[in-house]
Coordinates of C-alpha atoms in Angstrom, one line a residue:
Chain D
M30 CA 3.4 22.4 -27.0
K31 CA 0.6 20.0 -27.4
K32 CA -1.2 18.6 -24.4
K33 CA -2.6 15.2 -24.9
I34 CA -4.3 12.4 -22.9
I35 CA -2.1 9.4 -23.0
Y36 CA -4.5 7.1 -21.2
E37 CA -7.9 7.4 -19.4
I38 CA -10.2 5.3 -17.5
K39 CA -13.4 6.2 -15.7
G40 CA -13.7 6.2 -12.0
L41 CA -16.8 5.2 -10.0
Y42 CA -16.9 8.1 -7.6
R43 CA -13.7 9.8 -8.6
D44 CA -12.9 12.0 -11.6
S45 CA -11.5 10.0 -14.5
F46 CA -8.0 8.6 -14.1
R47 CA -6.0 10.5 -16.7
I48 CA -2.4 10.3 -17.8
T49 CA -1.4 13.6 -19.5
G50 CA 1.5 14.1 -21.9
F51 CA 3.1 17.2 -23.3
E52 CA 4.5 17.0 -26.8
F53 CA 7.1 19.3 -28.3
G54 CA 7.9 19.3 -32.0
K55 CA 6.3 17.3 -34.8
G56 CA 9.1 15.1 -36.1
K57 CA 10.3 11.6 -35.4
K58 CA 9.7 10.1 -32.0
S59 CA 13.0 11.0 -30.5
L60 CA 12.8 11.4 -26.7
C61 CA 10.3 10.4 -24.1
I62 CA 10.6 11.5 -20.5
V63 CA 8.5 9.8 -17.8
G64 CA 8.0 11.2 -14.3
S65 CA 6.3 9.7 -11.2
M66 CA 4.8 6.3 -11.5
R67 CA 4.2 5.9 -7.7
G68 CA 2.2 8.1 -5.4
N69 CA 5.2 9.3 -3.3
E70 CA 7.4 10.3 -6.2
V71 CA 6.9 14.0 -5.8
Q72 CA 10.4 15.1 -6.7
Q73 CA 10.1 13.1 -10.0
L74 CA 6.8 15.0 -10.8
Y75 CA 8.5 18.3 -9.9
C76 CA 11.5 17.6 -12.2
C77 CA 9.1 16.9 -15.1
S78 CA 7.1 20.0 -14.4
Q79 CA 10.3 22.1 -14.7
L80 CA 11.2 20.3 -17.9
V81 CA 7.8 21.0 -19.4
K82 CA 8.3 24.7 -18.6
K83 CA 11.8 24.7 -20.1
F84 CA 10.9 22.8 -23.3
R85 CA 7.9 25.1 -23.8
Q86 CA 10.3 28.0 -23.7
L87 CA 12.7 26.2 -26.1
E88 CA 9.9 25.5 -28.5
E89 CA 8.7 29.1 -28.4
E90 CA 12.2 30.2 -29.2
R91 CA 12.4 27.6 -32.0
R92 CA 15.4 25.9 -30.4
I93 CA 14.0 22.4 -30.8
R94 CA 15.2 20.7 -34.0
P95 CA 12.2 20.6 -36.4
D96 CA 12.5 16.9 -37.2
V97 CA 12.3 15.6 -33.6
K98 CA 9.4 15.0 -31.2
I99 CA 9.8 15.1 -27.5
L100 CA 7.1 13.7 -25.1
I101 CA 7.1 14.4 -21.4
I102 CA 4.7 12.5 -19.1
P103 CA 5.0 14.1 -15.7
C104 CA 2.8 11.7 -13.8
C105 CA 1.6 8.2 -14.7
N106 CA -0.4 7.8 -11.5
P107 CA -2.4 10.9 -10.4
Y108 CA -4.8 8.7 -8.4
S109 CA -2.1 7.5 -6.1
I110 CA -0.4 10.9 -5.7
N111 CA -3.8 12.5 -4.8
T112 CA -4.4 9.9 -2.1
Q113 CA -0.7 9.8 -1.0
K114 CA -0.5 6.1 -1.5
R115 CA 2.6 4.7 -3.1
F116 CA 1.0 2.0 -5.2
W117 CA -2.4 1.6 -7.1
T118 CA -5.2 2.7 -4.9
I119 CA -7.5 -0.3 -4.9
D120 CA -5.2 -3.3 -5.1
N121 CA -1.8 -1.9 -4.1
T122 CA 0.0 -3.1 -7.3
D123 CA 2.9 -1.3 -8.8
I124 CA 2.5 0.0 -12.3
N125 CA 6.3 -0.2 -12.7
R126 CA 6.0 -4.0 -12.3
M127 CA 3.4 -4.4 -15.1
F128 CA 5.3 -3.5 -18.3
P129 CA 4.9 -4.0 -21.2
G130 CA 1.3 -4.3 -20.0
Y131 CA -1.8 -6.0 -21.4
D132 CA -4.8 -4.2 -22.8
L133 CA -7.2 -6.9 -21.7
G134 CA -5.6 -7.6 -18.3
E135 CA -6.0 -6.1 -14.9
T136 CA -6.2 -2.4 -14.2
T137 CA -2.5 -1.7 -13.7
Q138 CA -1.6 -4.0 -16.7
R139 CA -4.0 -1.9 -18.8
I140 CA -2.5 1.3 -17.6
A141 CA 1.0 0.0 -18.3
D142 CA -0.2 -1.0 -21.8
G143 CA -1.8 2.4 -22.3
I144 CA 1.4 4.1 -21.5
F145 CA 3.7 1.8 -23.3
S146 CA 1.7 1.7 -26.5
Q147 CA 2.3 5.5 -26.7
I148 CA 6.0 5.6 -25.8
K149 CA 7.6 2.4 -27.0
D150 CA 8.7 3.7 -30.4
Y151 CA 10.9 6.6 -29.1
E152 CA 14.6 6.5 -29.8
Y153 CA 15.5 7.5 -26.2
G154 CA 13.6 7.0 -23.0
I155 CA 14.3 8.6 -19.7
Q156 CA 12.5 7.7 -16.5
F157 CA 12.7 9.6 -13.2
T158 CA 12.5 6.9 -10.6
S159 CA 13.0 6.1 -7.0
F160 CA 14.7 3.6 -4.7
Y161 CA 12.6 1.3 -2.5
M162 CA 14.3 2.5 0.7
P163 CA 13.8 6.0 2.0
G164 CA 17.0 7.9 1.5
E165 CA 19.0 10.5 -0.4
F166 CA 21.3 9.8 -3.4
I167 CA 24.0 11.6 -5.2
P168 CA 22.2 12.4 -8.5
H169 CA 23.1 9.9 -11.1
V170 CA 22.1 8.0 -14.2
R171 CA 21.5 4.3 -14.1
L172 CA 21.4 1.8 -16.9
M173 CA 21.0 -2.0 -16.9
D174 CA 24.2 -3.9 -17.7
E175 CA 22.6 -6.1 -20.3
G176 CA 20.5 -4.3 -22.9
Y177 CA 20.3 -1.8 -25.6
S178 CA 21.5 1.3 -23.6
D179 CA 25.1 2.2 -23.4
V180 CA 27.5 4.0 -21.2
I181 CA 28.8 6.4 -23.8
T182 CA 25.2 7.8 -24.2
A183 CA 24.6 7.8 -20.4
M184 CA 27.7 10.0 -20.1
K185 CA 26.1 12.7 -22.3
F186 CA 23.9 13.7 -19.3
G187 CA 27.0 14.9 -17.5
M188 CA 25.7 13.7 -14.2
P189 CA 28.4 13.1 -11.5
Y190 CA 28.0 9.3 -11.8
V191 CA 26.8 6.7 -14.2
V192 CA 25.8 3.4 -12.5
K193 CA 25.6 0.2 -14.4
R194 CA 23.3 -2.2 -12.5
T195 CA 22.8 -5.9 -12.7
V196 CA 19.5 -7.1 -14.0
R197 CA 17.3 -8.9 -11.5
P198 CA 14.2 -11.0 -12.1
Y199 CA 11.7 -8.3 -11.2
D200 CA 13.4 -5.9 -13.7
T201 CA 11.8 -7.7 -16.6
A202 CA 8.4 -6.1 -15.8
T203 CA 9.8 -2.5 -15.5
L204 CA 9.5 0.3 -18.0
N205 CA 13.2 0.6 -18.4
Y206 CA 13.7 -3.0 -19.3
N207 CA 10.8 -3.2 -21.7
W208 CA 11.8 0.0 -23.4
Q209 CA 15.1 -1.7 -24.3
V210 CA 13.3 -4.8 -25.5
W211 CA 11.6 -2.5 -28.0
N212 CA 14.9 -0.9 -29.0
T213 CA 14.6 2.3 -27.0
K214 CA 17.8 3.4 -25.3
A215 CA 16.6 3.7 -21.7
Y216 CA 18.1 5.5 -18.8
S217 CA 16.9 6.0 -15.2
L218 CA 17.6 9.3 -13.5
Y219 CA 17.9 9.4 -9.8
T220 CA 17.8 12.8 -8.1
S221 CA 18.5 13.2 -4.4
T222 CA 15.0 12.8 -3.0
T223 CA 11.6 11.2 -3.6
S224 CA 8.8 12.3 -1.3
R225 CA 10.2 15.8 -0.7
I226 CA 11.2 18.4 -3.3
D227 CA 14.9 19.3 -3.5
K228 CA 15.2 22.2 -5.9
K229 CA 18.9 22.0 -6.3
S230 CA 19.0 18.4 -7.5
A231 CA 15.9 18.9 -9.6
G232 CA 17.7 21.8 -11.3
Q233 CA 20.7 19.5 -11.8
A234 CA 18.4 16.9 -13.5
V235 CA 16.8 19.5 -15.8
L236 CA 20.2 20.7 -16.8
S237 CA 21.5 17.2 -17.4
I238 CA 18.6 16.5 -19.8
L239 CA 19.2 19.7 -21.6
R240 CA 22.8 18.8 -21.9
F241 CA 21.9 15.3 -23.2
C242 CA 19.5 16.9 -25.8
K243 CA 22.1 19.3 -26.9
S244 CA 24.7 16.5 -27.2
V245 CA 22.4 14.4 -29.4
G246 CA 21.4 17.5 -31.4
F247 CA 17.7 17.7 -30.4
V248 CA 17.9 21.3 -29.0
K249 CA 20.1 24.3 -29.3
Y250 CA 21.4 25.1 -25.9
Q251 CA 24.4 27.0 -24.6
E252 CA 26.4 25.6 -21.8
N253 CA 30.0 26.0 -20.8
G254 CA 32.5 23.6 -19.3
D255 CA 33.0 19.9 -19.1
H256 CA 30.8 17.6 -17.1
P257 CA 32.6 14.4 -16.7
S258 CA 30.8 11.4 -15.2
I259 CA 32.4 8.6 -13.2
V260 CA 31.2 5.2 -14.4
I261 CA 30.7 2.6 -11.7
S262 CA 29.0 -0.7 -11.4
D263 CA 26.4 -1.2 -8.6
K264 CA 28.6 -4.0 -7.4
E265 CA 31.4 -1.5 -6.6
L266 CA 29.2 0.4 -4.2
I267 CA 30.4 -0.2 -0.6
S268 CA 27.5 -0.9 1.8
V269 CA 27.8 0.1 5.4
R270 CA 25.3 -2.0 7.3
T271 CA 23.7 -1.7 10.7
A272 CA 24.1 -4.5 13.2
K273 CA 21.5 -2.9 15.6
S274 CA 18.0 -1.5 15.2
G275 CA 17.2 1.9 16.7
I276 CA 17.2 5.6 16.1
F277 CA 19.4 6.6 13.2
E278 CA 21.5 9.7 13.5
P279 CA 23.7 10.6 10.5
L280 CA 26.9 12.4 11.2
V281 CA 27.8 13.2 7.5
K282 CA 25.8 14.2 4.4
V283 CA 25.4 12.6 0.9
G284 CA 28.2 13.9 -1.3
D285 CA 30.7 14.3 1.6
S286 CA 34.2 12.9 1.0
V287 CA 35.4 11.0 4.0
D288 CA 38.6 9.2 5.1
E289 CA 38.7 5.6 6.2
G290 CA 37.5 5.4 9.8
T291 CA 35.4 8.6 9.8
P292 CA 32.3 8.1 12.0
L293 CA 29.3 8.2 9.5
A294 CA 26.3 7.6 11.7
E295 CA 25.2 6.4 15.1
I296 CA 22.4 4.0 16.2
I297 CA 20.9 5.3 19.4
N298 CA 19.0 3.3 22.0
P299 CA 15.4 4.7 21.8
Y300 CA 14.9 4.3 25.5
D301 CA 18.0 5.7 27.2
G302 CA 19.8 7.6 24.4
S303 CA 23.0 5.6 24.7
V304 CA 25.0 4.9 21.5
M305 CA 24.5 1.3 20.6
E306 CA 26.6 1.3 17.4
T307 CA 28.8 3.7 15.5
L308 CA 29.1 3.2 11.8
Y309 CA 32.5 4.0 10.4
A310 CA 33.7 4.5 6.8
P311 CA 35.3 1.2 5.8
R312 CA 37.6 3.1 3.4
R313 CA 38.2 6.5 1.9
G314 CA 35.4 7.6 -0.5
T315 CA 32.3 9.6 -1.1
L316 CA 28.9 9.2 0.4
F317 CA 26.6 8.0 -2.4
F318 CA 23.4 7.0 -0.5
M319 CA 22.2 7.8 3.0
H320 CA 19.1 6.4 4.7
S321 CA 16.8 9.2 5.7
D322 CA 14.3 7.8 8.1
P323 CA 14.8 8.5 11.8
I324 CA 14.3 4.8 12.6
T325 CA 16.5 2.0 11.2
Y326 CA 16.4 -1.8 11.3
A327 CA 19.4 -4.1 11.9
E328 CA 21.1 -5.7 8.9
T329 CA 20.3 -2.7 6.7
A330 CA 22.6 -1.1 4.2
V331 CA 21.9 2.5 5.5
I332 CA 24.9 4.0 3.7
K333 CA 26.5 3.3 0.4
M334 CA 29.9 4.7 -0.5
V335 CA 31.8 5.0 -3.7
Chain Q
M521 CA 9.0 -28.5 20.0
I522 CA 9.0 -24.8 18.9
K523 CA 12.1 -23.4 17.4
T524 CA 13.1 -19.9 16.2
V525 CA 14.2 -20.2 12.6
A526 CA 15.2 -16.5 12.1
E527 CA 15.2 -13.5 14.3
V528 CA 16.2 -9.8 14.3
A529 CA 15.8 -7.0 16.8
L530 CA 13.4 -4.3 15.9
P531 CA 14.0 -0.6 16.8
V532 CA 12.0 -0.3 20.0
D533 CA 11.9 -3.1 22.5
E534 CA 10.8 -6.0 20.3
V535 CA 12.4 -9.0 18.6
L536 CA 11.0 -10.3 15.3
R537 CA 11.0 -14.1 15.5
I538 CA 10.0 -16.5 12.8
K539 CA 9.1 -19.8 14.5
K540 CA 8.3 -23.3 13.5
R541 CA 6.8 -26.2 15.4
R542 CA 8.4 -29.6 14.8
I543 CA 6.5 -32.8 15.4
L544 CA 8.7 -35.9 15.6
P545 CA 7.6 -39.5 15.2
D546 CA 7.9 -41.6 18.3
G547 CA 10.9 -43.9 18.6
S548 CA 12.2 -43.6 15.1
E549 CA 15.7 -45.0 14.6
S550 CA 16.4 -44.1 11.0
V551 CA 16.3 -40.5 9.7
P552 CA 12.7 -40.0 8.6
K553 CA 11.4 -37.9 5.7
R554 CA 10.3 -34.4 6.5
I555 CA 7.3 -32.5 5.3
S556 CA 7.1 -28.7 5.8
I557 CA 3.9 -26.8 6.0
V558 CA 4.5 -23.1 5.3
T559 CA 2.1 -20.2 5.3
G560 CA 1.7 -16.5 6.1
I561 CA 4.2 -15.2 3.6
H562 CA 1.4 -12.7 2.7
G563 CA 0.2 -11.1 5.9
D564 CA -3.4 -10.8 4.7
E565 CA -3.8 -14.5 3.8
L566 CA -5.0 -16.5 6.8
E567 CA -6.5 -19.7 5.4
G568 CA -3.3 -21.6 6.2
Q569 CA -3.6 -20.7 9.9
Y570 CA -6.4 -23.1 10.5
V571 CA -4.6 -25.8 8.4
C572 CA -1.6 -25.6 10.7
F573 CA -3.7 -26.0 13.8
E574 CA -5.9 -28.8 12.5
L575 CA -3.1 -30.8 10.9
A576 CA -1.1 -30.8 14.1
R577 CA -4.1 -31.7 16.2
Q578 CA -5.0 -34.7 14.0
I579 CA -1.3 -35.9 14.0
E580 CA -1.0 -35.5 17.8
E581 CA -4.2 -37.5 18.2
N582 CA -2.8 -40.5 16.3
K583 CA 0.9 -39.9 16.9
K584 CA 1.7 -43.6 16.6
C585 CA 0.8 -43.3 12.9
L586 CA 3.4 -40.6 12.3
K587 CA 6.5 -41.9 10.5
G588 CA 8.0 -38.7 9.3
I589 CA 9.0 -35.3 10.6
V590 CA 6.4 -32.5 10.3
D591 CA 7.6 -28.9 10.4
I592 CA 4.9 -26.3 10.6
Y593 CA 5.7 -22.6 9.9
P594 CA 2.5 -20.7 10.4
A595 CA 3.8 -17.2 10.2
M596 CA 6.6 -16.3 7.7
N597 CA 5.6 -12.7 7.9
P598 CA 4.5 -12.1 11.5
L599 CA 4.5 -8.3 11.2
G600 CA 2.3 -8.5 8.2
I601 CA -0.2 -10.8 9.9
D602 CA -0.3 -8.6 12.9
S603 CA -0.9 -5.4 11.0
V604 CA -3.3 -6.8 8.3
T605 CA -0.7 -6.0 5.7
R606 CA 0.0 -8.2 2.6
G607 CA 3.7 -7.3 2.3
I608 CA 6.3 -6.6 5.0
P609 CA 5.3 -3.5 6.8
A610 CA 7.8 -0.6 6.8
F611 CA 9.6 -2.0 3.8
D612 CA 6.6 -2.0 1.4
L613 CA 8.0 -5.3 0.0
D614 CA 6.2 -8.4 -1.2
M615 CA 8.0 -11.1 0.8
N616 CA 7.3 -13.6 -2.0
R617 CA 9.6 -11.6 -4.3
I618 CA 12.8 -11.6 -2.2
F619 CA 13.8 -15.3 -2.3
P620 CA 16.3 -16.9 -2.2
G621 CA 17.3 -14.0 0.0
N622 CA 20.9 -13.1 0.9
T623 CA 22.8 -13.6 4.1
E624 CA 24.8 -10.5 3.3
G625 CA 21.7 -8.5 2.3
N626 CA 19.3 -6.3 4.2
M627 CA 17.1 -7.5 7.1
T628 CA 14.4 -8.9 4.9
E629 CA 16.8 -10.7 2.6
L630 CA 18.6 -12.2 5.6
L631 CA 15.3 -13.5 7.0
A632 CA 14.4 -15.0 3.7
A633 CA 17.8 -16.7 3.4
N634 CA 17.5 -18.2 6.9
I635 CA 14.0 -19.4 6.3
L636 CA 14.9 -21.0 3.0
K637 CA 17.9 -22.7 4.6
D638 CA 15.7 -24.2 7.3
V639 CA 13.1 -25.5 4.9
S640 CA 15.5 -26.8 2.3
G641 CA 16.0 -30.6 2.3
S642 CA 12.3 -31.4 3.1
A643 CA 10.9 -34.3 1.1
V644 CA 8.0 -32.0 0.2
V645 CA 6.9 -28.5 1.1
L646 CA 3.4 -27.0 0.9
D647 CA 3.3 -23.2 0.7
I648 CA -0.3 -22.3 1.5
H649 CA -1.7 -19.1 0.1
A650 CA -5.2 -17.6 0.3
S651 CA -5.5 -15.6 -2.9
N652 CA -5.9 -12.0 -1.7
I653 CA -8.8 -9.9 -0.3
Y654 CA -10.3 -9.4 -3.8
L655 CA -10.8 -12.9 -5.1
T656 CA -12.0 -16.3 -3.8
E657 CA -10.3 -19.4 -5.1
I658 CA -11.4 -23.0 -5.1
P659 CA -8.7 -25.2 -3.4
Q660 CA -6.0 -25.6 -6.0
I661 CA -2.3 -26.2 -6.5
R662 CA -0.3 -24.0 -8.9
I663 CA 2.8 -25.5 -10.5
N664 CA 5.4 -23.8 -12.7
R665 CA 5.7 -25.7 -16.0
L666 CA 9.5 -26.1 -15.3
H667 CA 8.8 -28.4 -12.3
K668 CA 5.6 -30.2 -13.4
E669 CA 7.1 -33.7 -13.9
E670 CA 8.0 -33.9 -10.2
L671 CA 5.2 -32.0 -8.7
V672 CA 2.0 -33.1 -10.5
P673 CA 2.1 -36.7 -9.1
L674 CA 2.4 -35.2 -5.6
A675 CA -0.3 -32.6 -6.2
K676 CA -2.8 -35.4 -7.2
H677 CA -2.7 -36.7 -3.6
C678 CA -3.5 -33.4 -2.0
N679 CA -7.3 -33.6 -2.3
V680 CA -7.6 -30.3 -4.2
D681 CA -10.1 -29.6 -6.9
F682 CA -7.8 -28.2 -9.5
V683 CA -4.1 -28.3 -10.5
W684 CA -3.0 -25.4 -12.6
I685 CA 0.2 -25.7 -14.5
H686 CA 1.3 -22.2 -15.5
E687 CA 4.0 -20.8 -17.7
A688 CA 7.4 -20.0 -16.4
S689 CA 8.0 -16.3 -15.8
T690 CA 11.2 -14.5 -14.9
V691 CA 9.4 -12.4 -12.4
L692 CA 8.3 -15.5 -10.5
E693 CA 11.9 -16.6 -10.0
S694 CA 12.1 -14.6 -6.8
T695 CA 9.3 -16.6 -5.1
F696 CA 9.7 -19.0 -2.2
A697 CA 8.4 -21.9 -4.2
Y698 CA 10.5 -21.3 -7.2
S699 CA 13.7 -21.0 -5.1
L700 CA 13.0 -24.3 -3.3
N701 CA 12.1 -26.2 -6.5
H702 CA 15.1 -24.7 -8.3
A703 CA 17.3 -26.0 -5.5
G704 CA 15.8 -29.5 -5.6
T705 CA 13.3 -29.3 -2.7
P706 CA 9.8 -30.0 -4.1
C707 CA 7.4 -27.3 -3.1
L708 CA 3.6 -27.2 -4.0
V709 CA 1.9 -23.8 -3.9
V710 CA -1.7 -24.1 -2.6
E711 CA -4.2 -21.3 -3.3
M712 CA -7.6 -21.5 -1.6
G713 CA -10.3 -19.3 -0.1
V714 CA -9.9 -15.5 0.2
G715 CA -7.7 -13.1 2.1
M716 CA -8.5 -12.0 5.7
R717 CA -10.9 -14.9 6.2
I718 CA -10.8 -18.5 7.1
T719 CA -13.0 -21.0 5.1
K720 CA -13.1 -24.0 7.4
E721 CA -14.4 -26.5 4.9
Y722 CA -11.4 -25.7 2.6
G723 CA -9.1 -26.0 5.5
D724 CA -10.5 -29.4 6.4
Q725 CA -10.3 -30.5 2.7
L726 CA -6.6 -29.6 2.6
V727 CA -5.8 -31.2 5.9
D728 CA -7.2 -34.5 4.5
G729 CA -5.1 -33.9 1.5
I730 CA -1.9 -33.3 3.4
L731 CA -2.4 -36.5 5.4
G732 CA -3.1 -38.3 2.1
L733 CA 0.2 -37.0 0.7
M734 CA 2.1 -38.0 3.8
H735 CA 0.6 -41.5 3.5
Y736 CA 1.6 -41.7 -0.2
M737 CA 5.1 -40.6 0.8
G738 CA 5.4 -43.1 3.7
M739 CA 5.1 -40.5 6.5
W740 CA 1.7 -41.4 7.8
T741 CA 0.1 -44.8 8.4
G742 CA -3.2 -43.6 9.7
E743 CA -6.5 -43.6 7.9
T744 CA -6.8 -41.3 5.0
K745 CA -9.6 -40.3 2.6
T746 CA -9.5 -41.1 -1.1
P747 CA -8.3 -37.8 -2.6
R748 CA -10.5 -35.9 -5.0
K749 CA -9.4 -36.3 -8.6
P750 CA -8.3 -32.8 -9.5
I751 CA -8.9 -31.3 -12.9
V752 CA -5.4 -30.7 -14.3
S753 CA -4.9 -27.8 -16.7
E754 CA -1.7 -27.1 -18.5
N755 CA -2.6 -25.0 -21.5
A756 CA -2.9 -21.3 -21.2
E757 CA -6.1 -21.4 -23.4
D758 CA -7.8 -23.8 -20.9
V759 CA -8.5 -20.8 -18.6
C760 CA -10.7 -17.8 -19.5
F761 CA -10.1 -14.5 -17.6
L762 CA -13.0 -12.2 -17.0
N763 CA -12.1 -8.5 -16.4
A764 CA -14.4 -5.6 -15.6
A765 CA -15.2 -3.5 -18.6
S766 CA -16.1 -0.6 -16.4
G767 CA -15.4 0.6 -12.8
G768 CA -18.3 0.1 -10.4
L769 CA -19.8 -2.3 -7.9
F770 CA -19.8 -6.0 -8.7
I771 CA -22.9 -7.9 -7.6
P772 CA -22.5 -11.6 -8.3
D773 CA -25.4 -13.8 -9.5
V774 CA -23.6 -17.2 -9.3
K775 CA -21.7 -19.2 -6.7
H776 CA -18.2 -20.3 -6.7
W777 CA -17.3 -23.6 -8.5
E778 CA -20.6 -23.3 -10.4
K779 CA -20.9 -24.8 -13.9
L780 CA -21.9 -22.2 -16.5
C781 CA -23.1 -22.2 -20.1
K782 CA -21.9 -19.6 -22.5
G783 CA -24.0 -16.4 -22.1
D784 CA -25.0 -17.2 -18.4
R785 CA -24.9 -14.1 -16.3
I786 CA -22.2 -14.2 -13.7
G787 CA -23.1 -10.8 -12.2
R788 CA -23.6 -7.2 -12.8
I789 CA -21.4 -4.1 -12.4
I790 CA -23.7 -1.3 -11.2
D791 CA -23.4 2.4 -10.4
P792 CA -25.2 3.1 -7.1
L793 CA -25.1 6.8 -7.8
S794 CA -26.9 6.8 -11.2
G795 CA -28.7 3.5 -10.7
Q796 CA -27.4 2.2 -14.0
V797 CA -26.2 -1.2 -14.8
L798 CA -22.8 -0.6 -16.3
Q799 CA -22.1 -4.2 -17.4
N800 CA -23.8 -7.5 -17.4
V801 CA -20.9 -9.9 -16.9
E802 CA -21.6 -13.0 -18.9
S803 CA -19.8 -16.2 -19.3
P804 CA -17.9 -16.2 -22.6
V805 CA -17.7 -20.0 -22.7
D806 CA -19.2 -23.2 -21.2
G807 CA -17.1 -23.9 -18.1
I808 CA -16.7 -23.8 -14.4
L809 CA -16.0 -20.7 -12.3
F810 CA -12.9 -21.4 -10.1
T811 CA -12.1 -17.8 -9.2
I812 CA -14.8 -15.2 -8.3
R813 CA -14.6 -11.6 -7.3
E814 CA -15.0 -11.1 -3.5
Y815 CA -14.3 -7.4 -3.1
P816 CA -17.2 -5.5 -4.7
I817 CA -15.5 -2.3 -5.8
V818 CA -13.9 -2.8 -9.2
D819 CA -11.9 -0.6 -11.6
E820 CA -11.9 -1.1 -15.3
G821 CA -9.8 -4.2 -15.8
S822 CA -10.3 -5.6 -12.3
L823 CA -10.4 -9.4 -12.3
I824 CA -14.0 -10.6 -11.9
G825 CA -13.3 -14.3 -12.2
R826 CA -11.6 -17.2 -14.0
L827 CA -13.3 -20.0 -15.8
L828 CA -12.0 -23.4 -16.7
K829 CA -13.3 -24.4 -20.1
K830 CA -15.7 -27.3 -20.3
E831 CA -13.4 -29.3 -22.6
V832 CA -10.8 -29.5 -19.8
M833 CA -13.3 -30.6 -17.2
A834 CA -14.2 -33.6 -19.3
V835 CA -10.7 -34.9 -19.7

């Protein structure tokens, strides 16, 4: 394992801002894994830390193919994690809206450029990312529906679901999109949480990456059994929306299978405790996403089913 | 007449309402043209607040001169304005990245869709911004290259100092102005002043410009001032960006809208701990400074200013 500084800038009163990468193998740039890019992405950081531990072991046991190089960057934004701020500390900009970056531009453009110049030539790119709303997901792989990545490769992770999502205007400045512009097959991994560590889904993510690496021949890894993925489009997800704002009380958990008409959550009046609204399953299915804040707003898709 | 354009109940005992004031001309029989003045999409930008007040005051004082409908939307993001937050609080979302919205979408998308529906169909819209808390801007109008043919002639009546035609960008397709222009409602984006402050002289300058624009469009028959002739820039190379070479404290030496020669010192980046000057920020070209750093703390790469090259000023 080789530890290397991917990018560094000096701080005025803080220690230097450093992005650190861990390199395994000395061959062709084969796989790059990127963890937290925002200050609340603790689970994403944790997943990468577990991967660094695992790949270090694989390297020591000579189970990484000699002609491949794997780079893991657990954290692209230590400044924001250390201050528990989601976006860049001074100007609140999002590094994941700055790709491919610009070396003479503003700070987060420079950071994005510093990262991207080091990782753009890898054959595969995996990013642990998070949703803008607080909530829990069924672990899954996402890929954009127009681009260089493909569903067959996404299924090699053996995650329960592969989600194809429609490209939106803001996507053009994300890492995933730009990786594909530079001919890297890019995939986003969603584990169940963001700002809290969930060891079970982190373990599932680590396993899925090992499975992927085994499948493309990067590592020797023993695993039994099939791990089929269900492929869906984000347009197929059924949103269950609130009509009222209030206290959100879930009645089911992510991953539960429910019949049509099953009560899924209640919106409680914050003053008198009365139930203002009950959300019901519009059809039979599985809970894919569940809002996790105790407060919810009206007109919000608090639950997504598949 | 004050009307609620969009509303949604919040969790505890509060309704979020986005409101507009409509000023109608006296005794109009035909359907008059409508101008919409929109501001407060970013909760930390307040320059437009004074413009809304002062424009309405001057129109009411000479109501007989009004020949069009004036819709004033002072607070598109009331929660942001109240909490000194640029985006929409609780959602951590930039409101100017969710248009055209979606009536079937979440709360913020629904609000955006309702706002857009209400403003659509105006003869012209001004979306007034105030930079951010880091930079001060000279009064200017920014126009996406895709819509320049229609918008530049309107912008020239707005009494601003500068019209900046910028390149089209996919990311900007989710802005309020793009959504309106794309749907056929002309929308001019004004940038002036600085976040969290009100620069009265800029506000007065823009109010004169809005009345001038209304006069040009047949919505105002009152006296107007001859608009300033703005510098129009439409080539990317017309503008020179100055970024900090080092993190530190920026101390400016020059004023905003100052003409500079190549090599003139714009300011210094200093380190108060060591007492060192980390960078002398010098003008790389002859030109005029239309953007300058307001917030003193800078990181490496932070924008210090923007210069318009001398050759463009002379055109």
